[in-house]
Amino acid sequence: EADIYQTPRYLVIGTGKKITLECSQTMGHDKMYWYQQDPGMELHLIHYSYGVNSTEKGDLSSESTVSRIRTEHFPLTLESARPSHTSQYLCASSERGSTNEKLFFGSGTQLSVL
Amino acid sequence: QKEVEQNSGPLSVPEGAIASLNCTYSDRVSQSFFWYRQYSGKSPELIMSIYSNGDKEDGRFTAQLNKASQYVSLLIRDSQPSDSATYLCVVEGDSSYKLIFGSGTRLLVRP
């Protein structure tokens, strides 16, 4: 079973609030990712990291930011949440250098912005 | 045109039948292909990967790849109700970080 954890599992907040979605993994993986998924739709990459102090934006434009100060921790922050940010956010990790890009996913955070 | 195309389904099969899930992709240089399973309300999990043309078998699952036709498929033999889920076709894009997800095919296995 994958050792990657996301908190909170569900979050309902008001517009304009600052929020941080937590993601931690205990597998020592260098690569970590944040995906956004709406019901019945594709996963879209919003941020990724290849290691400590490495962060990049993904393909989907996002107003969120991430940080990677420690290998195991990859939090995502929204400075001012809006209803358009309502979605499922999935964190994942994988091993660097592996040709088999097996992603281990966390259980996700379902965010609702009112 | 989407980069990875899947029929959204639902694909409904009786228990014990073979379920055939199909996927086409647009990037001819893609080299790595994956099938993830996602149960309702859960996160995706990898079930198969395939890199070379032909078939790859793992238990009841067989992945098939045809790079010339840009086509990937997943066969599930002896389908079980527990196989009912959404199956995501994933293609590695033009860099190692870029995994392109299809929107998935929902499979329903009827007891």
mmCIF file of C-alpha atoms in Angstrom:
data_model
loop_
_atom_site.group_PDB
_atom_site.id
_atom_site.type_symbol
_atom_site.label_atom_id
_atom_site.label_comp_id
_atom_site.label_asym_id
_atom_site.label_seq_id
_atom_site.Cartn_x
_atom_site.Cartn_y
_atom_site.Cartn_z
ATOM 1 C CA GLU A 1 0.000 0.000 0.000
ATOM 2 C CA ALA A 2 1.281 3.455 -0.908
ATOM 3 C CA ASP A 3 2.620 5.621 1.903
ATOM 4 C CA ILE A 4 1.461 8.978 0.669
ATOM 5 C CA TYR A 5 -0.926 11.046 2.715
ATOM 6 C CA GLN A 6 -3.086 14.033 1.980
ATOM 7 C CA THR A 7 -4.935 16.242 4.403
ATOM 8 C CA PRO A 8 -7.607 17.353 4.704
ATOM 9 C CA ARG A 9 -9.735 14.765 2.915
ATOM 10 C CA TYR A 10 -12.573 17.270 2.471
ATOM 11 C CA LEU A 11 -12.507 21.047 2.789
ATOM 12 C CA VAL A 12 -15.341 23.552 2.459
ATOM 13 C CA ILE A 13 -14.301 27.191 2.721
ATOM 14 C CA GLY A 14 -15.469 30.653 1.777
ATOM 15 C CA THR A 15 -14.213 32.787 -1.080
ATOM 16 C CA GLY A 16 -11.048 34.738 -0.388
ATOM 17 C CA LYS A 17 -9.607 32.396 2.213
ATOM 18 C CA LYS A 18 -6.016 31.220 2.101
ATOM 19 C CA ILE A 19 -5.670 27.464 2.216
ATOM 20 C CA THR A 20 -2.876 24.910 2.187
ATOM 21 C CA LEU A 21 -3.376 21.329 1.073
ATOM 22 C CA GLU A 22 -0.886 19.001 2.697
ATOM 23 C CA CYS A 23 0.882 16.080 1.041
ATOM 24 C CA SER A 24 3.518 13.861 2.588
ATOM 25 C CA GLN A 25 5.170 10.624 1.497
ATOM 26 C CA THR A 26 7.420 8.279 3.420
ATOM 27 C CA MET A 27 8.861 6.374 0.458
ATOM 28 C CA GLY A 28 11.777 8.715 -0.148
ATOM 29 C CA HIS A 29 10.562 9.500 -3.654
ATOM 30 C CA ASP A 30 12.226 12.432 -5.387
ATOM 31 C CA LYS A 31 9.381 13.167 -7.805
ATOM 32 C CA MET A 32 6.135 14.599 -6.538
ATOM 33 C CA TYR A 33 3.122 15.939 -8.384
ATOM 34 C CA TRP A 34 -0.155 17.755 -7.889
ATOM 35 C CA TYR A 35 -3.047 16.907 -10.168
ATOM 36 C CA GLN A 36 -6.508 18.415 -10.425
ATOM 37 C CA GLN A 37 -9.469 16.246 -11.403
ATOM 38 C CA ASP A 38 -13.096 17.200 -11.955
ATOM 39 C CA PRO A 39 -15.769 14.459 -11.964
ATOM 40 C CA GLY A 40 -15.575 12.303 -15.085
ATOM 41 C CA MET A 41 -12.682 14.306 -16.452
ATOM 42 C CA GLU A 42 -8.982 13.850 -17.020
ATOM 43 C CA LEU A 43 -6.329 14.433 -14.418
ATOM 44 C CA HIS A 44 -4.472 17.641 -15.164
ATOM 45 C CA LEU A 45 -0.970 18.304 -13.876
ATOM 46 C CA ILE A 46 -0.740 21.621 -12.050
ATOM 47 C CA HIS A 47 2.654 21.365 -10.326
ATOM 48 C CA TYR A 48 5.558 18.969 -10.088
ATOM 49 C CA SER A 49 8.877 18.667 -8.323
ATOM 50 C CA TYR A 50 11.969 16.615 -9.015
ATOM 51 C CA GLY A 51 13.461 17.111 -5.593
ATOM 52 C CA VAL A 52 14.152 19.538 -2.774
ATOM 53 C CA ASN A 53 13.995 23.189 -3.892
ATOM 54 C CA SER A 54 12.766 22.116 -7.337
ATOM 55 C CA THR A 55 9.241 23.099 -8.382
ATOM 56 C CA GLU A 56 7.691 23.619 -11.793
ATOM 57 C CA LYS A 57 4.273 24.498 -13.142
ATOM 58 C CA GLY A 58 2.428 21.836 -15.032
ATOM 59 C CA ASP A 59 0.211 22.047 -18.068
ATOM 60 C CA LEU A 60 -2.902 23.398 -16.401
ATOM 61 C CA SER A 61 -2.780 27.043 -15.479
ATOM 62 C CA SER A 62 -3.218 27.343 -11.761
ATOM 63 C CA GLU A 63 -3.260 30.171 -9.254
ATOM 64 C CA SER A 64 -1.794 27.889 -6.633
ATOM 65 C CA THR A 65 1.814 27.690 -5.488
ATOM 66 C CA VAL A 66 3.885 24.842 -4.089
ATOM 67 C CA SER A 67 7.052 24.405 -2.104
ATOM 68 C CA ARG A 68 9.492 21.517 -1.619
ATOM 69 C CA ILE A 69 11.677 22.226 1.370
ATOM 70 C CA ARG A 70 11.845 18.588 2.435
ATOM 71 C CA THR A 71 11.817 15.477 0.274
ATOM 72 C CA GLU A 72 8.777 14.055 1.979
ATOM 73 C CA HIS A 73 6.590 17.180 1.996
ATOM 74 C CA PHE A 74 4.946 18.962 -0.972
ATOM 75 C CA PRO A 75 2.210 21.361 0.151
ATOM 76 C CA LEU A 76 -0.016 23.300 -2.234
ATOM 77 C CA THR A 77 -1.258 26.775 -1.303
ATOM 78 C CA LEU A 78 -4.086 28.915 -2.637
ATOM 79 C CA GLU A 79 -3.663 32.512 -1.472
ATOM 80 C CA SER A 80 -7.262 33.489 -2.185
ATOM 81 C CA ALA A 81 -9.690 30.700 -2.917
ATOM 82 C CA ARG A 82 -12.479 31.178 -5.454
ATOM 83 C CA PRO A 83 -15.455 29.005 -6.476
ATOM 84 C CA SER A 84 -13.571 28.125 -9.698
ATOM 85 C CA HIS A 85 -11.020 26.316 -7.506
ATOM 86 C CA THR A 86 -13.637 23.783 -6.460
ATOM 87 C CA SER A 87 -12.231 20.420 -7.529
ATOM 88 C CA GLN A 88 -10.473 17.248 -6.409
ATOM 89 C CA TYR A 89 -6.748 17.690 -5.814
ATOM 90 C CA LEU A 90 -4.559 14.597 -6.009
ATOM 91 C CA CYS A 91 -0.959 14.405 -4.849
ATOM 92 C CA ALA A 92 1.333 11.713 -6.254
ATOM 93 C CA SER A 93 4.944 10.622 -6.067
ATOM 94 C CA SER A 94 7.302 8.395 -8.031
ATOM 95 C CA GLU A 95 10.903 7.283 -7.951
ATOM 96 C CA ARG A 96 13.516 9.266 -9.861
ATOM 97 C CA GLY A 97 15.157 7.393 -12.693
ATOM 98 C CA SER A 98 12.532 4.740 -12.932
ATOM 99 C CA THR A 99 11.493 3.927 -16.476
ATOM 100 C CA ASN A 100 8.300 2.556 -15.101
ATOM 101 C CA GLU A 101 6.623 5.769 -14.146
ATOM 102 C CA LYS A 102 4.482 4.255 -11.447
ATOM 103 C CA LEU A 103 2.670 6.996 -9.643
ATOM 104 C CA PHE A 104 1.552 6.474 -6.081
ATOM 105 C CA PHE A 105 -1.456 8.642 -5.333
ATOM 106 C CA GLY A 106 -2.717 10.026 -2.081
ATOM 107 C CA SER A 107 -6.394 9.753 -1.233
ATOM 108 C CA GLY A 108 -7.055 13.266 -2.504
ATOM 109 C CA THR A 109 -8.539 16.474 -1.126
ATOM 110 C CA GLN A 110 -12.026 17.411 -2.261
ATOM 111 C CA LEU A 111 -12.132 21.209 -2.125
ATOM 112 C CA SER A 112 -15.371 23.188 -2.253
ATOM 113 C CA VAL A 113 -15.185 26.983 -2.304
ATOM 114 C CA LEU A 114 -18.457 28.727 -1.581
ATOM 115 C CA GLN B 1 -8.375 16.815 -30.643
ATOM 116 C CA LYS B 2 -7.557 15.385 -27.242
ATOM 117 C CA GLU B 3 -4.113 13.878 -26.820
ATOM 118 C CA VAL B 4 -5.479 10.675 -25.294
ATOM 119 C CA GLU B 5 -8.940 9.538 -26.335
ATOM 120 C CA GLN B 6 -11.117 7.022 -24.559
ATOM 121 C CA ASN B 7 -14.771 6.152 -24.861
ATOM 122 C CA SER B 8 -16.360 7.320 -21.634
ATOM 123 C CA GLY B 9 -18.755 4.375 -21.495
ATOM 124 C CA PRO B 10 -20.186 2.908 -19.442
ATOM 125 C CA LEU B 11 -19.060 -0.390 -20.873
ATOM 126 C CA SER B 12 -21.341 -3.025 -19.404
ATOM 127 C CA VAL B 13 -20.329 -6.708 -19.466
ATOM 128 C CA PRO B 14 -21.663 -9.762 -17.644
ATOM 129 C CA GLU B 15 -19.587 -11.428 -14.981
ATOM 130 C CA GLY B 16 -17.097 -13.859 -16.514
ATOM 131 C CA ALA B 17 -16.951 -12.096 -19.874
ATOM 132 C CA ILE B 18 -13.957 -10.373 -21.467
ATOM 133 C CA ALA B 19 -13.961 -6.610 -21.133
ATOM 134 C CA SER B 20 -12.110 -4.729 -23.862
ATOM 135 C CA LEU B 21 -11.065 -1.146 -23.198
ATOM 136 C CA ASN B 22 -9.565 0.970 -25.954
ATOM 137 C CA CYS B 23 -7.470 4.093 -26.180
ATOM 138 C CA THR B 24 -5.917 6.147 -28.965
ATOM 139 C CA TYR B 25 -3.220 8.780 -28.600
ATOM 140 C CA SER B 26 -1.992 11.568 -30.819
ATOM 141 C CA ASP B 27 1.748 11.891 -30.068
ATOM 142 C CA ARG B 28 3.681 9.516 -32.333
ATOM 143 C CA VAL B 29 6.853 9.773 -30.246
ATOM 144 C CA SER B 30 5.239 8.419 -27.068
ATOM 145 C CA GLN B 31 7.106 5.408 -25.740
ATOM 146 C CA SER B 32 5.444 4.501 -22.441
ATOM 147 C CA PHE B 33 1.836 3.588 -21.846
ATOM 148 C CA PHE B 34 -0.055 2.798 -18.688
ATOM 149 C CA TRP B 35 -3.446 1.701 -17.504
ATOM 150 C CA TYR B 36 -4.679 2.991 -14.157
ATOM 151 C CA ARG B 37 -7.815 1.869 -12.382
ATOM 152 C CA GLN B 38 -9.862 4.359 -10.382
ATOM 153 C CA TYR B 39 -12.716 3.264 -8.166
ATOM 154 C CA SER B 40 -15.439 5.805 -7.533
ATOM 155 C CA GLY B 41 -14.280 8.329 -4.969
ATOM 156 C CA LYS B 42 -10.790 6.832 -4.826
ATOM 157 C CA SER B 43 -7.406 7.654 -6.290
ATOM 158 C CA PRO B 44 -5.972 5.997 -9.404
ATOM 159 C CA GLU B 45 -3.740 2.936 -9.061
ATOM 160 C CA LEU B 46 -1.440 1.479 -11.699
ATOM 161 C CA ILE B 47 -2.457 -1.919 -13.039
ATOM 162 C CA MET B 48 -0.434 -2.306 -16.249
ATOM 163 C CA SER B 49 2.419 -0.689 -18.131
ATOM 164 C CA ILE B 50 3.549 -1.458 -21.673
ATOM 165 C CA TYR B 51 6.439 -0.116 -23.730
ATOM 166 C CA SER B 52 6.763 -2.401 -26.782
ATOM 167 C CA ASN B 53 4.412 -3.352 -29.570
ATOM 168 C CA GLY B 54 2.433 -6.487 -28.905
ATOM 169 C CA ASP B 55 0.767 -8.003 -25.877
ATOM 170 C CA LYS B 56 1.723 -8.007 -22.226
ATOM 171 C CA GLU B 57 -0.131 -10.276 -19.845
ATOM 172 C CA ASP B 58 -0.453 -10.035 -16.076
ATOM 173 C CA GLY B 59 -2.976 -12.385 -14.528
ATOM 174 C CA ARG B 60 -6.421 -11.598 -15.924
ATOM 175 C CA PHE B 61 -5.154 -8.403 -17.557
ATOM 176 C CA THR B 62 -3.607 -8.084 -21.025
ATOM 177 C CA ALA B 63 -2.341 -4.801 -22.402
ATOM 178 C CA GLN B 64 -1.956 -4.460 -26.154
ATOM 179 C CA LEU B 65 0.064 -1.799 -27.938
ATOM 180 C CA ASN B 66 0.192 -0.868 -31.603
ATOM 181 C CA LYS B 67 2.410 2.170 -32.076
ATOM 182 C CA ALA B 68 1.825 2.337 -35.831
ATOM 183 C CA SER B 69 -1.899 2.744 -35.229
ATOM 184 C CA GLN B 70 -1.340 4.777 -32.024
ATOM 185 C CA TYR B 71 -3.619 2.412 -30.192
ATOM 186 C CA VAL B 72 -3.522 0.868 -26.740
ATOM 187 C CA SER B 73 -6.014 -1.547 -25.277
ATOM 188 C CA LEU B 74 -6.666 -3.395 -22.060
ATOM 189 C CA LEU B 75 -8.404 -6.756 -21.932
ATOM 190 C CA ILE B 76 -9.831 -8.070 -18.690
ATOM 191 C CA ARG B 77 -10.621 -11.782 -18.780
ATOM 192 C CA ASP B 78 -13.149 -13.419 -16.490
ATOM 193 C CA SER B 79 -14.495 -10.014 -15.456
ATOM 194 C CA GLN B 80 -15.628 -9.713 -11.860
ATOM 195 C CA PRO B 81 -18.007 -7.189 -10.265
ATOM 196 C CA SER B 82 -14.971 -5.935 -8.327
ATOM 197 C CA ASP B 83 -13.475 -4.853 -11.668
ATOM 198 C CA SER B 84 -16.221 -2.229 -11.968
ATOM 199 C CA ALA B 85 -14.304 1.050 -12.015
ATOM 200 C CA THR B 86 -13.040 3.737 -14.361
ATOM 201 C CA TYR B 87 -9.958 2.739 -16.349
ATOM 202 C CA LEU B 88 -7.585 5.533 -17.270
ATOM 203 C CA CYS B 89 -5.277 5.292 -20.258
ATOM 204 C CA VAL B 90 -2.069 7.223 -19.599
ATOM 205 C CA VAL B 91 0.598 8.099 -22.141
ATOM 206 C CA GLU B 92 4.030 9.497 -21.425
ATOM 207 C CA GLY B 93 4.443 12.786 -23.240
ATOM 208 C CA ASP B 94 7.472 14.600 -24.517
ATOM 209 C CA SER B 95 9.310 14.636 -21.217
ATOM 210 C CA SER B 96 9.518 12.242 -18.327
ATOM 211 C CA TYR B 97 7.310 14.351 -16.086
ATOM 212 C CA LYS B 98 4.541 14.607 -18.607
ATOM 213 C CA LEU B 99 1.988 11.855 -18.204
ATOM 214 C CA ILE B 100 -1.131 12.571 -20.231
ATOM 215 C CA PHE B 101 -4.296 11.077 -18.777
ATOM 216 C CA GLY B 102 -7.362 10.092 -20.759
ATOM 217 C CA SER B 103 -10.720 10.873 -19.211
ATOM 218 C CA GLY B 104 -11.312 7.179 -18.591
ATOM 219 C CA THR B 105 -13.759 4.462 -19.549
ATOM 220 C CA ARG B 106 -16.241 3.409 -16.920
ATOM 221 C CA LEU B 107 -16.591 -0.375 -16.746
ATOM 222 C CA LEU B 108 -19.606 -2.020 -15.164
ATOM 223 C CA VAL B 109 -19.489 -5.778 -14.582
ATOM 224 C CA ARG B 110 -22.994 -7.178 -13.979
ATOM 225 C CA PRO B 111 -23.262 -10.122 -11.551
#
